[in-house]
């Protein structure tokens, strides 16, 4: 996975360098990408909905353990990714139905991440992933993924609620919540072109207060070999993207509080890269009422 991810984040970094993550390459007509409607795609006839993860999965340790695992889902170096944080179970807590991930600045880096771009690990933080995978196919043609989140944002802070294809399949990737060093949320859908270049459809959401509770949601619907993604913020549909060739490709669901790296606004190896600028104290991402539902075709 890390090979693809470094290219992905180079795209993010280059976009940030030219004015706030403005990159966006459309795979469907512009007029279909965004709408202020609270509606969505009509439900399919002859199908039933079921919960994969209920909103109560953070209500107790036993409920959590039935639905979630600590750390990232990939084999090897599951406590690190492409940021400047090493993930620890000690940074994960539950209380009154709320999951809290805490990032703490260290006195010195805990080595370097083995995942490109190999950032010095100046932070200890938390990540979890769902035990059950997301698989949009003829049997389960629709998924509904949502959660309520509040997060600190700013330089060096990189929280995310996202799906990613299981290695070696990347994309798919859907970023439902992602703040990369500022207070603009990115609804991202990652694809590849015919000549194997990476493409991203992106909708930026700004003007909200990320440290207040907001509801983030994506609805995935099978359309032939593709998957249509409707993104919602606080119940209002903001964008419609297309996941090209996503049907039948399993995905992980991840919640993590990453730090540094691209969120610090410094290119790998550039001045200040060794220090990974970011918060000197503790940083928090909180989640509640996270739910995954799917439609079972009859």
mmCIF file of C-alpha atoms in Angstrom:
data_model
loop_
_atom_site.group_PDB
_atom_site.id
_atom_site.type_symbol
_atom_site.label_atom_id
_atom_site.label_comp_id
_atom_site.label_asym_id
_atom_site.label_seq_id
_atom_site.Cartn_x
_atom_site.Cartn_y
_atom_site.Cartn_z
ATOM 1 C CA UNK A 1 0.000 0.000 0.000
ATOM 2 C CA UNK A 2 2.707 2.512 0.915
ATOM 3 C CA UNK A 3 3.979 2.777 -2.652
ATOM 4 C CA UNK A 4 0.694 4.138 -3.900
ATOM 5 C CA UNK A 5 0.147 6.267 -0.831
ATOM 6 C CA UNK A 6 3.327 8.277 -1.294
ATOM 7 C CA UNK A 7 2.205 9.285 -4.788
ATOM 8 C CA UNK A 8 -1.215 10.179 -3.407
ATOM 9 C CA UNK A 9 0.256 12.463 -0.794
ATOM 10 C CA UNK A 10 2.585 14.065 -3.315
ATOM 11 C CA UNK A 11 -0.597 15.168 -5.029
ATOM 12 C CA UNK A 12 -1.861 16.598 -1.750
ATOM 13 C CA UNK A 13 1.437 18.312 -1.066
ATOM 14 C CA UNK A 14 1.682 19.873 -4.510
ATOM 15 C CA UNK A 15 -1.897 21.103 -4.213
ATOM 16 C CA UNK A 16 -1.185 22.620 -0.819
ATOM 17 C CA UNK A 17 1.821 24.411 -2.228
ATOM 18 C CA UNK A 18 -0.319 26.197 -4.806
ATOM 19 C CA UNK A 19 -2.999 27.398 -2.463
ATOM 20 C CA UNK A 20 -4.797 25.087 -0.101
ATOM 21 C CA UNK A 21 -5.269 21.640 -1.601
ATOM 22 C CA UNK A 22 -7.021 22.805 -4.736
ATOM 23 C CA UNK A 23 -6.264 19.753 -6.862
ATOM 24 C CA UNK A 24 -9.290 18.113 -8.485
ATOM 25 C CA UNK A 25 -9.479 16.113 -11.705
ATOM 26 C CA UNK A 26 -13.024 15.244 -12.682
ATOM 27 C CA UNK A 27 -14.087 11.848 -13.983
ATOM 28 C CA UNK A 28 -17.743 12.848 -14.459
ATOM 29 C CA UNK A 29 -19.365 16.058 -15.685
ATOM 30 C CA UNK A 30 -18.903 18.994 -13.341
ATOM 31 C CA UNK A 31 -22.611 19.562 -12.934
ATOM 32 C CA UNK A 32 -23.022 16.116 -11.392
ATOM 33 C CA UNK A 33 -20.368 16.583 -8.745
ATOM 34 C CA UNK A 34 -22.181 18.719 -6.203
ATOM 35 C CA UNK A 35 -25.652 19.620 -5.099
ATOM 36 C CA UNK A 36 -27.189 21.249 -2.067
ATOM 37 C CA UNK A 37 -30.024 18.735 -2.051
ATOM 38 C CA UNK A 38 -30.521 16.659 1.072
ATOM 39 C CA UNK A 39 -31.859 13.853 -1.105
ATOM 40 C CA UNK A 40 -30.028 10.975 -2.707
ATOM 41 C CA UNK A 41 -30.295 8.010 -5.021
ATOM 42 C CA UNK A 42 -33.635 6.154 -4.794
ATOM 43 C CA UNK A 43 -33.676 2.889 -2.879
ATOM 44 C CA UNK A 44 -33.608 -0.332 -4.894
ATOM 45 C CA UNK A 45 -36.757 -2.427 -5.011
ATOM 46 C CA UNK A 46 -36.701 -5.948 -3.617
ATOM 47 C CA UNK A 47 -33.827 -5.373 -1.184
ATOM 48 C CA UNK A 48 -33.387 -5.007 2.569
ATOM 49 C CA UNK A 49 -31.016 -2.969 4.734
ATOM 50 C CA UNK A 50 -28.886 -4.366 7.546
ATOM 51 C CA UNK A 51 -26.356 -2.996 10.010
ATOM 52 C CA UNK A 52 -22.721 -4.008 9.594
ATOM 53 C CA UNK A 53 -21.641 -1.708 12.440
ATOM 54 C CA UNK A 54 -24.270 -0.222 14.741
ATOM 55 C CA UNK A 55 -24.088 3.267 16.207
ATOM 56 C CA UNK A 56 -23.574 1.655 19.614
ATOM 57 C CA UNK A 57 -20.138 0.182 18.754
ATOM 58 C CA UNK A 58 -18.395 2.748 20.991
ATOM 59 C CA UNK A 59 -20.785 2.211 23.917
ATOM 60 C CA UNK A 60 -18.582 -0.346 25.697
ATOM 61 C CA UNK A 61 -15.306 -2.207 25.392
ATOM 62 C CA UNK A 62 -17.125 -5.397 24.441
ATOM 63 C CA UNK A 63 -19.098 -3.642 21.686
ATOM 64 C CA UNK A 64 -15.903 -2.031 20.430
ATOM 65 C CA UNK A 65 -14.018 -5.328 20.365
ATOM 66 C CA UNK A 66 -16.799 -6.973 18.359
ATOM 67 C CA UNK A 67 -16.480 -4.378 15.612
ATOM 68 C CA UNK A 68 -13.035 -2.756 15.654
ATOM 69 C CA UNK A 69 -9.320 -3.490 15.863
ATOM 70 C CA UNK A 70 -6.553 -1.184 17.024
ATOM 71 C CA UNK A 71 -3.902 0.161 14.622
ATOM 72 C CA UNK A 72 -3.942 0.055 10.824
ATOM 73 C CA UNK A 73 -5.154 -3.031 8.928
ATOM 74 C CA UNK A 74 -2.138 -3.754 6.740
ATOM 75 C CA UNK A 75 0.353 -6.526 7.299
ATOM 76 C CA UNK A 76 3.675 -5.324 8.649
ATOM 77 C CA UNK A 77 4.334 -2.016 10.440
ATOM 78 C CA UNK A 78 0.641 -1.645 11.327
ATOM 79 C CA UNK A 79 1.459 1.066 13.882
ATOM 80 C CA UNK A 80 2.700 3.531 11.234
ATOM 81 C CA UNK A 81 1.654 5.016 7.922
ATOM 82 C CA UNK A 82 2.644 8.078 5.879
ATOM 83 C CA UNK A 83 2.642 10.583 8.738
ATOM 84 C CA UNK A 84 4.759 11.467 11.766
ATOM 85 C CA UNK A 85 2.854 9.431 14.381
ATOM 86 C CA UNK A 86 3.359 5.936 15.737
ATOM 87 C CA UNK A 87 0.022 4.478 16.793
ATOM 88 C CA UNK A 88 -0.455 3.014 20.290
ATOM 89 C CA UNK A 89 -3.442 1.390 21.955
ATOM 90 C CA UNK A 90 -2.808 3.629 24.957
ATOM 91 C CA UNK A 91 -3.912 6.632 22.865
ATOM 92 C CA UNK A 92 -7.398 5.176 22.336
ATOM 93 C CA UNK A 93 -10.194 5.591 24.875
ATOM 94 C CA UNK A 94 -13.963 5.159 25.189
ATOM 95 C CA UNK A 95 -16.353 7.087 27.429
ATOM 96 C CA UNK A 96 -20.117 7.612 27.235
ATOM 97 C CA UNK A 97 -20.343 6.384 23.657
ATOM 98 C CA UNK A 98 -17.466 8.535 22.399
ATOM 99 C CA UNK A 99 -14.228 7.264 20.909
ATOM 100 C CA UNK A 100 -11.240 9.534 21.591
ATOM 101 C CA UNK A 101 -7.939 9.361 19.732
ATOM 102 C CA UNK A 102 -5.160 11.392 21.353
ATOM 103 C CA UNK A 103 -1.917 12.523 19.722
ATOM 104 C CA UNK A 104 0.983 13.513 21.977
ATOM 105 C CA UNK A 105 4.189 15.284 20.976
ATOM 106 C CA UNK A 106 7.313 13.424 22.077
ATOM 107 C CA UNK A 107 10.541 14.878 23.431
ATOM 108 C CA UNK A 108 12.396 13.298 20.517
ATOM 109 C CA UNK A 109 11.348 11.252 17.479
ATOM 110 C CA UNK A 110 10.655 7.540 17.885
ATOM 111 C CA UNK A 111 12.601 6.644 14.753
ATOM 112 C CA UNK A 112 11.260 7.154 11.223
ATOM 113 C CA UNK A 113 8.130 5.712 9.651
ATOM 114 C CA UNK A 114 8.934 2.750 7.365
ATOM 115 C CA UNK A 115 6.154 3.973 5.051
ATOM 116 C CA UNK A 116 7.026 6.622 2.482
ATOM 117 C CA UNK A 117 7.700 9.516 2.819
ATOM 118 C CA UNK A 118 9.417 8.156 5.973
ATOM 119 C CA UNK A 119 8.606 11.014 8.334
ATOM 120 C CA UNK A 120 10.379 11.234 11.709
ATOM 121 C CA UNK A 121 7.912 9.944 14.318
ATOM 122 C CA UNK A 122 7.503 12.935 16.607
ATOM 123 C CA UNK A 123 4.040 11.885 17.812
ATOM 124 C CA UNK A 124 2.293 9.037 19.554
ATOM 125 C CA UNK A 125 -1.331 8.713 18.441
ATOM 126 C CA UNK A 126 -4.206 6.324 17.755
ATOM 127 C CA UNK A 127 -5.822 4.494 14.831
ATOM 128 C CA UNK A 128 -8.563 1.886 14.540
ATOM 129 C CA UNK A 129 -10.060 -0.098 11.665
ATOM 130 C CA UNK A 130 -13.305 -2.012 11.240
ATOM 131 C CA UNK A 131 -13.114 -5.796 11.414
ATOM 132 C CA UNK A 132 -15.633 -6.239 8.601
ATOM 133 C CA UNK A 133 -14.666 -5.080 5.140
ATOM 134 C CA UNK A 134 -16.744 -3.032 2.726
ATOM 135 C CA UNK A 135 -17.547 -4.847 -0.508
ATOM 136 C CA UNK A 136 -19.939 -3.259 -2.992
ATOM 137 C CA UNK A 137 -21.135 -5.991 -5.356
ATOM 138 C CA UNK A 138 -24.318 -7.561 -6.727
ATOM 139 C CA UNK A 139 -25.121 -9.122 -3.361
ATOM 140 C CA UNK A 140 -24.533 -5.874 -1.445
ATOM 141 C CA UNK A 141 -25.113 -3.121 -4.028
ATOM 142 C CA UNK A 142 -25.245 -0.207 -1.573
ATOM 143 C CA UNK A 143 -23.416 0.854 1.583
ATOM 144 C CA UNK A 144 -24.124 3.779 3.899
ATOM 145 C CA UNK A 145 -21.181 4.906 6.071
ATOM 146 C CA UNK A 146 -21.508 7.762 8.532
ATOM 147 C CA UNK A 147 -20.337 9.152 11.847
ATOM 148 C CA UNK A 148 -20.307 12.236 14.018
ATOM 149 C CA UNK A 149 -16.869 13.748 14.627
ATOM 150 C CA UNK A 150 -15.208 16.681 16.285
ATOM 151 C CA UNK A 151 -11.522 17.325 15.760
ATOM 152 C CA UNK A 152 -8.808 19.856 16.305
ATOM 153 C CA UNK A 153 -7.291 21.158 13.075
ATOM 154 C CA UNK A 154 -4.289 23.258 12.098
ATOM 155 C CA UNK A 155 -0.690 22.908 11.076
ATOM 156 C CA UNK A 156 0.573 19.375 11.589
ATOM 157 C CA UNK A 157 -2.875 17.838 12.327
ATOM 158 C CA UNK A 158 -4.213 15.186 9.931
ATOM 159 C CA UNK A 159 -7.359 13.344 11.111
ATOM 160 C CA UNK A 160 -9.259 11.037 8.766
ATOM 161 C CA UNK A 161 -12.313 8.784 8.464
ATOM 162 C CA UNK A 162 -11.746 6.854 5.258
ATOM 163 C CA UNK A 163 -11.879 3.654 3.236
ATOM 164 C CA UNK A 164 -9.038 2.127 1.278
ATOM 165 C CA UNK A 165 -8.620 -0.861 -1.005
ATOM 166 C CA UNK A 166 -6.893 -3.927 0.386
ATOM 167 C CA UNK A 167 -3.376 -4.331 -0.949
ATOM 168 C CA UNK A 168 -2.523 -4.670 -3.788
ATOM 169 C CA UNK A 169 -5.785 -2.998 -4.856
ATOM 170 C CA UNK A 170 -5.433 0.769 -4.557
ATOM 171 C CA UNK A 171 -7.534 2.657 -5.411
ATOM 172 C CA UNK A 172 -10.343 2.469 -4.171
ATOM 173 C CA UNK A 173 -10.032 5.181 -1.576
ATOM 174 C CA UNK A 174 -12.809 7.376 -0.212
ATOM 175 C CA UNK A 175 -11.965 10.139 2.275
ATOM 176 C CA UNK A 176 -15.141 10.962 4.171
ATOM 177 C CA UNK A 177 -13.416 13.197 6.718
ATOM 178 C CA UNK A 178 -9.914 14.480 6.061
ATOM 179 C CA UNK A 179 -8.310 17.672 7.336
ATOM 180 C CA UNK A 180 -4.720 18.142 6.154
ATOM 181 C CA UNK A 181 -3.106 20.907 8.179
ATOM 182 C CA UNK A 182 -6.056 23.319 8.032
ATOM 183 C CA UNK A 183 -9.805 23.604 8.717
ATOM 184 C CA UNK A 184 -11.038 22.567 5.230
ATOM 185 C CA UNK A 185 -12.548 19.096 5.018
ATOM 186 C CA UNK A 186 -11.770 17.096 1.885
ATOM 187 C CA UNK A 187 -14.267 14.692 0.360
ATOM 188 C CA UNK A 188 -11.891 12.724 -1.887
ATOM 189 C CA UNK A 189 -12.424 9.860 -4.316
ATOM 190 C CA UNK A 190 -9.246 8.311 -5.753
ATOM 191 C CA UNK A 191 -9.030 6.560 -9.121
ATOM 192 C CA UNK A 192 -6.510 5.707 -11.830
ATOM 193 C CA UNK A 193 -6.586 6.773 -15.455
ATOM 194 C CA UNK A 194 -6.155 4.418 -18.401
ATOM 195 C CA UNK A 195 -2.417 5.165 -18.409
ATOM 196 C CA UNK A 196 -2.172 4.419 -14.651
ATOM 197 C CA UNK A 197 -1.931 8.003 -13.432
ATOM 198 C CA UNK A 198 -3.704 8.880 -10.182
ATOM 199 C CA UNK A 199 -6.851 10.976 -10.404
ATOM 200 C CA UNK A 200 -8.834 12.553 -7.596
ATOM 201 C CA UNK A 201 -12.295 14.030 -7.465
ATOM 202 C CA UNK A 202 -12.402 16.477 -4.594
ATOM 203 C CA UNK A 203 -15.002 18.576 -2.835
ATOM 204 C CA UNK A 204 -13.736 21.023 -0.216
ATOM 205 C CA UNK A 205 -15.958 21.990 2.714
ATOM 206 C CA UNK A 206 -14.957 25.113 4.619
ATOM 207 C CA UNK A 207 -16.512 27.635 6.980
ATOM 208 C CA UNK A 208 -17.558 25.055 9.570
ATOM 209 C CA UNK A 209 -16.032 24.640 13.017
ATOM 210 C CA UNK A 210 -14.366 21.198 12.953
ATOM 211 C CA UNK A 211 -14.027 21.204 16.766
ATOM 212 C CA UNK A 212 -17.840 21.076 17.051
ATOM 213 C CA UNK A 213 -19.798 17.914 16.346
ATOM 214 C CA UNK A 214 -20.584 17.407 12.661
ATOM 215 C CA UNK A 215 -21.960 14.443 10.735
ATOM 216 C CA UNK A 216 -19.888 13.053 7.848
ATOM 217 C CA UNK A 217 -21.373 10.475 5.501
ATOM 218 C CA UNK A 218 -20.828 8.653 2.209
ATOM 219 C CA UNK A 219 -23.355 6.493 0.423
ATOM 220 C CA UNK A 220 -21.878 3.993 -2.052
ATOM 221 C CA UNK A 221 -24.059 2.571 -4.843
ATOM 222 C CA UNK A 222 -23.066 -0.012 -7.465
ATOM 223 C CA UNK A 223 -23.470 1.113 -11.059
ATOM 224 C CA UNK A 224 -22.174 -1.541 -13.420
ATOM 225 C CA UNK A 225 -18.480 -2.026 -12.638
ATOM 226 C CA UNK A 226 -18.304 1.388 -10.958
ATOM 227 C CA UNK A 227 -19.433 2.703 -7.582
ATOM 228 C CA UNK A 228 -21.192 6.061 -7.228
ATOM 229 C CA UNK A 229 -20.376 7.961 -4.033
ATOM 230 C CA UNK A 230 -22.671 10.601 -2.540
ATOM 231 C CA UNK A 231 -20.949 12.680 0.146
ATOM 232 C CA UNK A 232 -22.944 14.433 2.876
ATOM 233 C CA UNK A 233 -22.035 17.003 5.517
ATOM 234 C CA UNK A 234 -24.542 17.516 8.351
ATOM 235 C CA UNK A 235 -27.228 15.790 6.312
ATOM 236 C CA UNK A 236 -26.777 17.843 3.134
ATOM 237 C CA UNK A 237 -25.429 16.190 0.002
ATOM 238 C CA UNK A 238 -22.314 18.074 -1.120
ATOM 239 C CA UNK A 239 -20.838 15.994 -3.929
ATOM 240 C CA UNK A 240 -21.324 12.971 -6.146
ATOM 241 C CA UNK A 241 -18.220 11.136 -7.375
ATOM 242 C CA UNK A 242 -17.565 7.978 -9.362
ATOM 243 C CA UNK A 243 -15.289 5.165 -8.198
ATOM 244 C CA UNK A 244 -14.177 3.683 -11.512
ATOM 245 C CA UNK A 245 -13.951 -0.109 -11.422
ATOM 246 C CA UNK A 246 -14.553 -0.258 -7.664
ATOM 247 C CA UNK A 247 -17.323 -2.869 -7.766
ATOM 248 C CA UNK A 248 -16.178 -6.152 -6.266
ATOM 249 C CA UNK A 249 -13.029 -4.669 -4.660
ATOM 250 C CA UNK A 250 -12.929 -5.030 -0.831
ATOM 251 C CA UNK A 251 -12.059 -2.013 1.308
ATOM 252 C CA UNK A 252 -11.036 -1.312 4.885
ATOM 253 C CA UNK A 253 -12.718 1.392 6.995
ATOM 254 C CA UNK A 254 -10.240 3.383 9.110
ATOM 255 C CA UNK A 255 -10.393 6.159 11.717
ATOM 256 C CA UNK A 256 -7.029 7.687 12.582
ATOM 257 C CA UNK A 257 -5.421 10.801 13.989
ATOM 258 C CA UNK A 258 -2.302 11.147 11.854
ATOM 259 C CA UNK A 259 0.136 14.002 12.418
ATOM 260 C CA UNK A 260 2.882 15.879 10.591
ATOM 261 C CA UNK A 261 4.162 14.894 7.149
ATOM 262 C CA UNK A 262 2.056 16.607 4.459
ATOM 263 C CA UNK A 263 -0.029 18.294 7.177
ATOM 264 C CA UNK A 264 3.072 20.176 8.353
ATOM 265 C CA UNK A 265 3.349 21.926 4.983
ATOM 266 C CA UNK A 266 6.933 20.810 4.366
ATOM 267 C CA UNK A 267 8.100 18.737 1.424
ATOM 268 C CA UNK A 268 9.950 15.555 2.419
ATOM 269 C CA UNK A 269 13.580 16.380 3.079
ATOM 270 C CA UNK A 270 12.966 20.133 2.950
ATOM 271 C CA UNK A 271 13.946 22.656 5.628
ATOM 272 C CA UNK A 272 12.233 21.743 8.883
ATOM 273 C CA UNK A 273 11.229 18.232 7.768
ATOM 274 C CA UNK A 274 13.282 16.693 10.582
ATOM 275 C CA UNK A 275 11.232 18.634 13.174
ATOM 276 C CA UNK A 276 7.731 17.871 11.794
ATOM 277 C CA UNK A 277 6.056 21.128 12.903
ATOM 278 C CA UNK A 278 2.765 20.695 14.723
ATOM 279 C CA UNK A 279 1.094 21.041 18.125
ATOM 280 C CA UNK A 280 3.443 20.954 21.092
ATOM 281 C CA UNK A 281 0.828 19.508 23.452
ATOM 282 C CA UNK A 282 -1.996 17.014 23.024
ATOM 283 C CA UNK A 283 -4.382 16.867 20.061
ATOM 284 C CA UNK A 284 -7.756 15.094 19.950
ATOM 285 C CA UNK A 285 -10.122 13.491 17.450
ATOM 286 C CA UNK A 286 -13.477 12.330 18.833
ATOM 287 C CA UNK A 287 -16.119 10.157 17.172
ATOM 288 C CA UNK A 288 -19.582 8.901 18.054
ATOM 289 C CA UNK A 289 -22.547 7.211 16.348
ATOM 290 C CA UNK A 290 -20.386 5.661 13.646
ATOM 291 C CA UNK A 291 -22.526 3.334 11.555
ATOM 292 C CA UNK A 292 -22.064 1.129 8.510
ATOM 293 C CA UNK A 293 -25.207 -0.174 6.812
ATOM 294 C CA UNK A 294 -25.543 -2.172 3.637
ATOM 295 C CA UNK A 295 -28.283 -3.268 1.300
ATOM 296 C CA UNK A 296 -28.726 -6.982 0.715
ATOM 297 C CA UNK A 297 -30.216 -7.762 -2.676
ATOM 298 C CA UNK A 298 -32.910 -10.424 -2.809
#
